[in-house]
Amino acid sequence: MGVSTEDPTEDHTEDHTEGRMTAFDEAIAVKPSGGRRYQVRFDERFAIVAQGGAVPAAMNGGVMLAMVLRAVLDESPLPYPVATSAHFLRVPRLEPAEVEVTWLKQGRTAATARAALVQDGQAVLDTTVTTGNLPDGPPGDDERNGELTWTGEPPKLPPIEECVNLGPWPGTVGADGTAGYAAHVDLRMDPSTTGWRRADPGGVPEMRGYFGLREERDPDAYLLALAVDSLPPVVFGLGAAGWAPTVELTWYMRAVPVAGPLQVAARCRHVGGGWFDEEAEVWDAAGRLVAQSRQLARVGRSSRRRPEQQPG
Amino acid sequence: MGVSTEDPTEDHTEDHTEGRMTAFDEAIAVKPSGGRRYQVRFDERFAIVAQGGAVPAAMNGGVMLAMVLRAVLDESPLPYPVATSAHFLRVPRLEPAEVEVTWLKQGRTAATARAALVQDGQAVLDTTVTTGNLPDGPPGDDERNGELTWTGEPPKLPPIEECVNLGPWPGTVGADGTAGYAAHVDLRMDPSTTGWRRADPGGVPEMRGYFGLREERDPDAYLLALAVDSLPPVVFGLGAAGWAPTVELTWYMRAVPVAGPLQVAARCRHVGGGWFDEEAEVWDAAGRLVAQSRQLARVGRSSRRRPEQQPG
């Protein structure tokens, strides 16, 4: 959880990468500037690129969450972000910003901090993070310790080799070829959830796939923060298109993931009044539920229009 | 959404009750004290009473949420709490407290405030609330307006007359007969989720039932805040017992409910490391999904012990 006092672009992560720092770790670097403030900068490599335009439309929300978590975990008495709730307030510019951390409680089982990502004196993202301990031993440890354990059915994904390598998907590539976020992640989608790519959405708001970075990097709390909102919006399965801005996202870390690709399964329960919810689960390569999220988002402007019906 | 400047025990709600104020509306009353601060008091009628003890162990979390929402909606430019995230920090005493509201954004589609419930200078509950507009017309209005709409399968409950009238349930009645929260709500549970009352839990962490107050009162945002955490903890279905303190709860209001009993269905996806999640949906009498919640809570001390195995 250590954070250096050096330049935020320098390597100061734990040893995920055996010395080499990934673009992701560079993008979520924070630099303490005193008084529980941390300098950050938004990295265009993880920006969301608007279809048909070279100018990044927004930062990937997961990268902003991971950035905030780096600052919170820097001073947390407990090691894992068990519950993070985040309200997305404004679209940041790709310029410097600050994370401001305020501790509300530091208990034995749980510690809670507020952390705001601030640019030009305005909050871009407001979060509250509760940290705690989590199972980090082999699956089954809990049960052997006599603790109550129970897990629901895991998602059913086809083998990874039968999945669709999404690449920078339609809608994420700018007119000049810039791809941002979508070019840095490795998404292998369950083909039954990718009909929208051929303008033939399945009619069900679900997305499932294997998630990792294109660079080699083991999953941890930061990568889970990215994973919970890594798939294309579930409403693409209903024929919606375009950027679907997240308004609120809460995610729980449930166990420490093992190395290997993550499985992410997302569903929706209701779309109406311009809002939709998206619930995602992340399972690790050992078959453990390691993270859960739910978000409330706005349906993109081009809702009810299938890609082939879009003007231009 | 008006809040009077009079005594918090006086009637200042909208006309839910045709003149008569319910115990619930009294319990969630707030009194502006200037500078976006509101005086509140915790009402023992909605306290959680520990089994075998007369002293209330804690306040019902939903009542605390509703109290905070009264203060937030008092000044919100938009009418409904579409996304409320809450971290429960400390167990309050049944003494006066204050809600402090800070606006972070007031936009056209969404406005966001932080609101903390503070007692003796320490935050008891820290929330962030995003308000917005929601469908309030008859079901189907959205679709007629050409908006994207979709809803998943509703929960399957037996008819209300086949359900179990829970009454003040085991574990919620103090040694002197005090029942607090459980005596003020009317819960009619799906019998397939009540085996734990006979020390025969079903082995599945699910709870389903019809929810209302014992007093006549139509559902609104405040009652939904109570409804999302109204059922006994889902882990009772796995044989756990005892108070299961909520650490974080986020809920979304999705539509304005019509009059009539609410249906609440809760499930869990994972129990481990002393933590469990509980996801609830609330459907109104017109068959609309009106609220969704997810919480992270601690498994009670008496986990893995069925009621008959409890000492004493």
mmCIF file of C-alpha atoms in Angstrom, chain A residues 44 48-56 172-180:
data_model
loop_
_atom_site.group_PDB
_atom_site.id
_atom_site.type_symbol
_atom_site.label_atom_id
_atom_site.label_comp_id
_atom_site.label_asym_id
_atom_site.label_seq_id
_atom_site.Cartn_x
_atom_site.Cartn_y
_atom_site.Cartn_z
ATOM 1 C CA GLU A 44 -5.185 9.838 -21.878
ATOM 2 C CA ILE A 48 -12.925 7.116 -23.139
ATOM 3 C CA VAL A 49 -12.768 8.181 -26.756
ATOM 4 C CA ALA A 50 -15.983 9.348 -28.365
ATOM 5 C CA GLN A 51 -17.007 7.662 -31.586
ATOM 6 C CA GLY A 52 -16.039 9.788 -34.533
ATOM 7 C CA GLY A 53 -14.082 12.301 -32.473
ATOM 8 C CA ALA A 54 -10.437 12.455 -31.498
ATOM 9 C CA VAL A 55 -11.060 14.392 -28.305
ATOM 10 C CA PRO A 56 -11.439 12.105 -25.274
ATOM 11 C CA THR A 172 -14.454 3.617 -28.588
ATOM 12 C CA VAL A 173 -12.201 4.598 -31.468
ATOM 13 C CA GLY A 174 -11.732 8.241 -32.386
ATOM 14 C CA ALA A 175 -11.645 9.553 -35.943
ATOM 15 C CA ASP A 176 -7.825 9.611 -35.792
ATOM 16 C CA GLY A 177 -7.589 6.029 -34.528
ATOM 17 C CA THR A 178 -7.107 6.957 -30.855
ATOM 18 C CA ALA A 179 -8.615 4.221 -28.713
ATOM 19 C CA GLY A 180 -7.823 5.105 -25.060
#
